[in-house]
Each structure stands twice: as C-alpha cells, then as structure tokens.
Amino acid sequence: FADLWSSANTSMRFATNNTERMRIDSSGNVGIGTSSPANLLHVKGASSGALDLARFRLEGATNNPMLKIEADEANQTAGIDVSGSTTTELTFSQGGTERMRIDSSGNLLVGTTNNSPVGNNVAGAGLFPNGSAQFSRDGGTALFVNRKTDDGTLIDFRKNGASQGVIGIAGQELFIAHDD
C-alpha cells in the first residue's frame, strides 16, 4: 500500500506485504527500513542485512548528516555519517562511538578527532595528505614494524627518493647502516 499524506497523517508511507518499507516524514526526511528517519536520508538495514551503496550519490548541503546508515544488532549500531556542511567530515562509528574520521582537510584520524595527536599529547593516530603520520598512545609501544620471513631492512630512510640509511635485522642483531 501507499499511504499518501493527509491531515491525520503527516508522513507518506510505502509498504509491501502489509509492512512499512519507506517513509517520507513532514520534514522531508526519507527513512528506508525505519519509521522515524533522523536525517535527510536514513537507511537502516536488518540485523543481519548488508547495504550496497557502491552506486549511491548525495547532493545538497545540510548541517546534519545527509546520510546515516546503521545496522542495529541488539542496539549496537555501526554507522557512517556523511555531513553536508561547509566543514564536511566523513565519520565512521561503532556502537554509537566515533572510531575514525576523514576531516575536511583530508586527514585520516583514528581513535581521535585531534589533527595533531603527538603535538597535543592525545591518544590516536593520524595520516595526513602531506605524507606525514602521527601515532600517540597512553602506554606501551606506539609503532610496531615486523619483517616476517628473512633478514633485511625494516625501515628505509629516504631524501628526494634516494635511500640515505636503513634500520634492519640480521639474525638476532639490529643494524643501522648509512648509504653513501
């Protein structure tokens, strides 16, 4: 059925097999899989369902997320919020807690919203469009480097694309070598 708008019902509802599948509320929010859309487009998958958004396009701007995808499994939501404000950020959340974001400068921040975790002494990791990275941790090792099979270079330091020196492993020994 399609329940078109009336003064008694301030939303438009679409259903199949007598079950509501989509709703447009009085604010113009569209809900697919939810009867109370909280955003311009709010898609909620079944607890074991998956959503394929490979061919999905968003246009326009709003101060609220334009798209919110959540998979509710015993109230543990995993979602992606795409904001349309002038400071667009793509955030990835799990269980209602932000875990990762790509901010408006293109910085990839994991476990923090701070774009200088080392400089500001906060836990988290950042990968930056200028090629730098920062790792900061509240205890324990902040960076692990592993070579699985044989001896050789673990880290290669370069200037203008040319190797300037390396840190590696030979047997049980760590070596530091300078390239001439």
PDB file of C-alpha atoms in Angstrom:
ATOM      1  CA  PHE A   1       0.000   0.000   0.000  1.00  0.00           C
ATOM      2  CA  ALA A   2       0.952   3.632  -0.340  1.00  0.00           C
ATOM      3  CA  ASP A   3      -0.447   5.813   2.456  1.00  0.00           C
ATOM      4  CA  LEU A   4      -0.465   9.278   0.907  1.00  0.00           C
ATOM      5  CA  TRP A   5      -0.344  12.397   3.023  1.00  0.00           C
ATOM      6  CA  SER A   6      -3.475  13.565   4.822  1.00  0.00           C
ATOM      7  CA  SER A   7      -4.148  15.934   7.709  1.00  0.00           C
ATOM      8  CA  ALA A   8      -4.414  12.911  10.002  1.00  0.00           C
ATOM      9  CA  ASN A   9      -1.047  11.527   8.866  1.00  0.00           C
ATOM     10  CA  THR A  10       1.830  13.963   8.345  1.00  0.00           C
ATOM     11  CA  SER A  11       4.015  11.428   6.560  1.00  0.00           C
ATOM     12  CA  MET A  12       3.936   9.427   3.351  1.00  0.00           C
ATOM     13  CA  ARG A  13       4.384   5.707   3.877  1.00  0.00           C
ATOM     14  CA  PHE A  14       5.165   2.940   1.385  1.00  0.00           C
ATOM     15  CA  ALA A  15       4.726  -0.724   2.193  1.00  0.00           C
ATOM     16  CA  THR A  16       4.937  -4.187   0.721  1.00  0.00           C
ATOM     17  CA  ASN A  17       3.242  -7.287   2.122  1.00  0.00           C
ATOM     18  CA  ASN A  18       1.432  -5.025   4.641  1.00  0.00           C
ATOM     19  CA  THR A  19       4.779  -3.956   6.176  1.00  0.00           C
ATOM     20  CA  GLU A  20       6.077  -0.386   6.004  1.00  0.00           C
ATOM     21  CA  ARG A  21       9.325  -0.212   3.987  1.00  0.00           C
ATOM     22  CA  MET A  22       9.840   3.538   3.422  1.00  0.00           C
ATOM     23  CA  ARG A  23       8.560   6.793   4.893  1.00  0.00           C
ATOM     24  CA  ILE A  24       8.856  10.465   3.988  1.00  0.00           C
ATOM     25  CA  ASP A  25       8.108  12.495   7.104  1.00  0.00           C
ATOM     26  CA  SER A  26       6.735  16.038   7.391  1.00  0.00           C
ATOM     27  CA  SER A  27      10.315  17.438   7.460  1.00  0.00           C
ATOM     28  CA  GLY A  28      11.134  15.779   4.143  1.00  0.00           C
ATOM     29  CA  ASN A  29      13.379  13.148   5.745  1.00  0.00           C
ATOM     30  CA  VAL A  30      13.289   9.795   3.967  1.00  0.00           C
ATOM     31  CA  GLY A  31      13.519   6.631   6.011  1.00  0.00           C
ATOM     32  CA  ILE A  32      14.165   3.251   4.445  1.00  0.00           C
ATOM     33  CA  GLY A  33      13.879   0.439   6.967  1.00  0.00           C
ATOM     34  CA  THR A  34      12.938   2.912   9.714  1.00  0.00           C
ATOM     35  CA  SER A  35       9.666   4.683  10.513  1.00  0.00           C
ATOM     36  CA  SER A  36      11.413   7.619  12.233  1.00  0.00           C
ATOM     37  CA  PRO A  37      14.110   8.979   9.894  1.00  0.00           C
ATOM     38  CA  ALA A  38      16.533  11.205  11.802  1.00  0.00           C
ATOM     39  CA  ASN A  39      18.298  12.583   8.726  1.00  0.00           C
ATOM     40  CA  LEU A  40      17.642  13.699   5.167  1.00  0.00           C
ATOM     41  CA  LEU A  41      18.152  10.042   4.193  1.00  0.00           C
ATOM     42  CA  HIS A  42      18.219   7.428   6.939  1.00  0.00           C
ATOM     43  CA  VAL A  43      18.756   3.825   5.808  1.00  0.00           C
ATOM     44  CA  LYS A  44      18.542   1.101   8.432  1.00  0.00           C
ATOM     45  CA  GLY A  45      19.416  -2.454   7.481  1.00  0.00           C
ATOM     46  CA  ALA A  46      18.110  -5.620   9.057  1.00  0.00           C
ATOM     47  CA  SER A  47      20.179  -7.015  11.907  1.00  0.00           C
ATOM     48  CA  SER A  48      21.854  -9.476   9.566  1.00  0.00           C
ATOM     49  CA  GLY A  49      21.469  -7.455   6.386  1.00  0.00           C
ATOM     50  CA  ALA A  50      24.036  -5.611   4.308  1.00  0.00           C
ATOM     51  CA  LEU A  51      23.637  -2.457   2.274  1.00  0.00           C
ATOM     52  CA  ASP A  52      25.315  -1.966  -1.094  1.00  0.00           C
ATOM     53  CA  LEU A  53      25.959   1.733  -1.641  1.00  0.00           C
ATOM     54  CA  ALA A  54      28.520   1.459  -4.419  1.00  0.00           C
ATOM     55  CA  ARG A  55      26.227   3.384  -6.771  1.00  0.00           C
ATOM     56  CA  PHE A  56      24.824   5.908  -4.303  1.00  0.00           C
ATOM     57  CA  ARG A  57      25.125   9.669  -4.831  1.00  0.00           C
ATOM     58  CA  LEU A  58      24.451  12.549  -2.431  1.00  0.00           C
ATOM     59  CA  GLU A  59      23.925  16.160  -3.415  1.00  0.00           C
ATOM     60  CA  GLY A  60      22.987  19.238  -1.445  1.00  0.00           C
ATOM     61  CA  ALA A  61      24.022  20.595   1.929  1.00  0.00           C
ATOM     62  CA  THR A  62      22.753  20.487   5.488  1.00  0.00           C
ATOM     63  CA  ASN A  63      24.227  20.929   8.947  1.00  0.00           C
ATOM     64  CA  ASN A  64      23.060  17.425   9.860  1.00  0.00           C
ATOM     65  CA  PRO A  65      24.400  14.264   8.289  1.00  0.00           C
ATOM     66  CA  MET A  66      22.880  13.816   4.839  1.00  0.00           C
ATOM     67  CA  LEU A  67      23.167  10.068   5.083  1.00  0.00           C
ATOM     68  CA  LYS A  68      23.090   7.839   8.094  1.00  0.00           C
ATOM     69  CA  ILE A  69      23.446   4.100   7.720  1.00  0.00           C
ATOM     70  CA  GLU A  70      23.047   1.947  10.766  1.00  0.00           C
ATOM     71  CA  ALA A  71      22.874  -1.776  11.264  1.00  0.00           C
ATOM     72  CA  ASP A  72      21.110  -2.347  14.576  1.00  0.00           C
ATOM     73  CA  GLU A  73      22.077  -5.607  16.210  1.00  0.00           C
ATOM     74  CA  ALA A  74      20.828  -5.630  19.810  1.00  0.00           C
ATOM     75  CA  ASN A  75      21.199  -1.817  19.890  1.00  0.00           C
ATOM     76  CA  GLN A  76      24.854  -1.988  18.814  1.00  0.00           C
ATOM     77  CA  THR A  77      24.858   0.316  15.817  1.00  0.00           C
ATOM     78  CA  ALA A  78      27.551   0.667  13.193  1.00  0.00           C
ATOM     79  CA  GLY A  79      27.116   3.710  11.043  1.00  0.00           C
ATOM     80  CA  ILE A  80      28.542   6.116   8.543  1.00  0.00           C
ATOM     81  CA  ASP A  81      27.552   9.776   8.758  1.00  0.00           C
ATOM     82  CA  VAL A  82      28.149  11.972   5.714  1.00  0.00           C
ATOM     83  CA  SER A  83      27.768  15.639   6.577  1.00  0.00           C
ATOM     84  CA  GLY A  84      26.982  18.326   4.073  1.00  0.00           C
ATOM     85  CA  SER A  85      28.116  21.393   5.983  1.00  0.00           C
ATOM     86  CA  THR A  86      30.978  23.627   4.866  1.00  0.00           C
ATOM     87  CA  THR A  87      33.345  21.611   7.087  1.00  0.00           C
ATOM     88  CA  THR A  88      32.479  18.248   5.577  1.00  0.00           C
ATOM     89  CA  GLU A  89      33.761  15.270   7.517  1.00  0.00           C
ATOM     90  CA  LEU A  90      33.211  11.582   6.913  1.00  0.00           C
ATOM     91  CA  THR A  91      32.894   9.746  10.208  1.00  0.00           C
ATOM     92  CA  PHE A  92      32.778   6.048  10.979  1.00  0.00           C
ATOM     93  CA  SER A  93      31.055   4.973  14.183  1.00  0.00           C
ATOM     94  CA  GLN A  94      30.541   1.719  16.010  1.00  0.00           C
ATOM     95  CA  GLY A  95      28.186   1.246  18.931  1.00  0.00           C
ATOM     96  CA  GLY A  96      27.402   4.958  18.901  1.00  0.00           C
ATOM     97  CA  THR A  97      31.081   5.923  19.361  1.00  0.00           C
ATOM     98  CA  GLU A  98      33.115   7.578  16.640  1.00  0.00           C
ATOM     99  CA  ARG A  99      36.092   5.376  15.710  1.00  0.00           C
ATOM    100  CA  MET A 100      37.528   7.103  12.625  1.00  0.00           C
ATOM    101  CA  ARG A 101      37.082  10.238  10.515  1.00  0.00           C
ATOM    102  CA  ILE A 102      38.322  11.897   7.386  1.00  0.00           C
ATOM    103  CA  ASP A 103      38.182  15.611   8.107  1.00  0.00           C
ATOM    104  CA  SER A 104      37.681  18.499   5.692  1.00  0.00           C
ATOM    105  CA  SER A 105      41.475  18.783   5.188  1.00  0.00           C
ATOM    106  CA  GLY A 106      41.746  15.124   4.125  1.00  0.00           C
ATOM    107  CA  ASN A 107      43.341  13.982   7.389  1.00  0.00           C
ATOM    108  CA  LEU A 108      42.532  10.386   8.358  1.00  0.00           C
ATOM    109  CA  LEU A 109      42.153  10.291  12.140  1.00  0.00           C
ATOM    110  CA  VAL A 110      41.732   7.025  14.056  1.00  0.00           C
ATOM    111  CA  GLY A 111      40.751   6.994  17.725  1.00  0.00           C
ATOM    112  CA  THR A 112      40.877  10.793  17.934  1.00  0.00           C
ATOM    113  CA  THR A 113      39.320  13.929  16.489  1.00  0.00           C
ATOM    114  CA  ASN A 114      42.548  15.863  17.113  1.00  0.00           C
ATOM    115  CA  ASN A 115      44.590  16.548  13.971  1.00  0.00           C
ATOM    116  CA  SER A 116      47.894  16.586  15.909  1.00  0.00           C
ATOM    117  CA  PRO A 117      47.800  13.687  18.392  1.00  0.00           C
ATOM    118  CA  VAL A 118      51.560  13.786  19.046  1.00  0.00           C
ATOM    119  CA  GLY A 119      51.799  17.587  19.323  1.00  0.00           C
ATOM    120  CA  ASN A 120      48.756  17.796  21.585  1.00  0.00           C
ATOM    121  CA  ASN A 121      49.659  14.674  23.604  1.00  0.00           C
ATOM    122  CA  VAL A 122      46.390  12.797  22.998  1.00  0.00           C
ATOM    123  CA  ALA A 123      45.956   9.133  22.109  1.00  0.00           C
ATOM    124  CA  GLY A 124      45.214   8.320  18.480  1.00  0.00           C
ATOM    125  CA  ALA A 125      46.686   8.076  15.009  1.00  0.00           C
ATOM    126  CA  GLY A 126      46.692  10.446  12.082  1.00  0.00           C
ATOM    127  CA  LEU A 127      47.631  10.018   8.428  1.00  0.00           C
ATOM    128  CA  PHE A 128      47.930  13.339   6.612  1.00  0.00           C
ATOM    129  CA  PRO A 129      47.728  14.353   2.919  1.00  0.00           C
ATOM    130  CA  ASN A 130      51.229  15.865   3.136  1.00  0.00           C
ATOM    131  CA  GLY A 131      52.639  12.344   3.647  1.00  0.00           C
ATOM    132  CA  SER A 132      53.222  12.530   7.392  1.00  0.00           C
ATOM    133  CA  ALA A 133      51.833  10.288  10.110  1.00  0.00           C
ATOM    134  CA  GLN A 134      51.497  10.566  13.881  1.00  0.00           C
ATOM    135  CA  PHE A 135      50.962   7.819  16.439  1.00  0.00           C
ATOM    136  CA  SER A 136      50.331   8.545  20.119  1.00  0.00           C
ATOM    137  CA  ARG A 137      49.439   6.040  22.822  1.00  0.00           C
ATOM    138  CA  ASP A 138      48.708   6.094  26.570  1.00  0.00           C
ATOM    139  CA  GLY A 139      51.203   3.338  27.353  1.00  0.00           C
ATOM    140  CA  GLY A 140      53.004   0.593  25.529  1.00  0.00           C
ATOM    141  CA  THR A 141      54.654   0.661  22.143  1.00  0.00           C
ATOM    142  CA  ALA A 142      53.233   3.233  19.716  1.00  0.00           C
ATOM    143  CA  LEU A 143      54.603   1.714  16.494  1.00  0.00           C
ATOM    144  CA  PHE A 144      55.395  -1.889  15.555  1.00  0.00           C
ATOM    145  CA  VAL A 145      57.436  -2.847  12.484  1.00  0.00           C
ATOM    146  CA  ASN A 146      57.677  -6.535  11.503  1.00  0.00           C
ATOM    147  CA  ARG A 147      59.601  -8.484   8.897  1.00  0.00           C
ATOM    148  CA  LYS A 148      58.067 -11.952   8.624  1.00  0.00           C
ATOM    149  CA  THR A 149      60.462 -14.213   6.796  1.00  0.00           C
ATOM    150  CA  ASP A 150      64.091 -13.246   6.351  1.00  0.00           C
ATOM    151  CA  ASP A 151      66.768 -10.808   7.494  1.00  0.00           C
ATOM    152  CA  GLY A 152      66.995  -7.353   5.952  1.00  0.00           C
ATOM    153  CA  THR A 153      65.770  -3.785   6.109  1.00  0.00           C
ATOM    154  CA  LEU A 154      62.895  -2.877   8.423  1.00  0.00           C
ATOM    155  CA  ILE A 155      62.906   0.882   7.824  1.00  0.00           C
ATOM    156  CA  ASP A 156      64.407   2.751   4.848  1.00  0.00           C
ATOM    157  CA  PHE A 157      65.063   6.469   5.344  1.00  0.00           C
ATOM    158  CA  ARG A 158      64.988   8.496   2.117  1.00  0.00           C
ATOM    159  CA  LYS A 159      65.665  12.006   0.870  1.00  0.00           C
ATOM    160  CA  ASN A 160      64.451  13.075  -2.586  1.00  0.00           C
ATOM    161  CA  GLY A 161      63.571   9.442  -3.277  1.00  0.00           C
ATOM    162  CA  ALA A 162      67.087   8.126  -2.626  1.00  0.00           C
ATOM    163  CA  SER A 163      67.888   5.891   0.343  1.00  0.00           C
ATOM    164  CA  GLN A 164      70.019   7.646   2.967  1.00  0.00           C
ATOM    165  CA  GLY A 165      70.146   4.900   5.564  1.00  0.00           C
ATOM    166  CA  VAL A 166      68.339   1.879   6.915  1.00  0.00           C
ATOM    167  CA  ILE A 167      67.497   0.091  10.118  1.00  0.00           C
ATOM    168  CA  GLY A 168      67.255  -3.645   9.745  1.00  0.00           C
ATOM    169  CA  ILE A 169      67.805  -7.027  11.289  1.00  0.00           C
ATOM    170  CA  ALA A 170      70.460  -9.692  10.652  1.00  0.00           C
ATOM    171  CA  GLY A 171      69.963 -12.840  12.689  1.00  0.00           C
ATOM    172  CA  GLN A 172      69.258 -11.635  16.218  1.00  0.00           C
ATOM    173  CA  GLU A 173      71.079  -8.322  15.676  1.00  0.00           C
ATOM    174  CA  LEU A 174      69.667  -4.920  14.844  1.00  0.00           C
ATOM    175  CA  PHE A 175      71.750  -2.882  12.404  1.00  0.00           C
ATOM    176  CA  ILE A 176      71.836   0.760  11.344  1.00  0.00           C
ATOM    177  CA  ALA A 177      73.502   1.418   8.006  1.00  0.00           C
ATOM    178  CA  HIS A 178      74.165   4.588   6.042  1.00  0.00           C
ATOM    179  CA  ASP A 179      74.024   4.560   2.267  1.00  0.00           C
ATOM    180  CA  ASP A 180      76.814   6.504   0.555  1.00  0.00           C
TER     181      ASP A 180
END
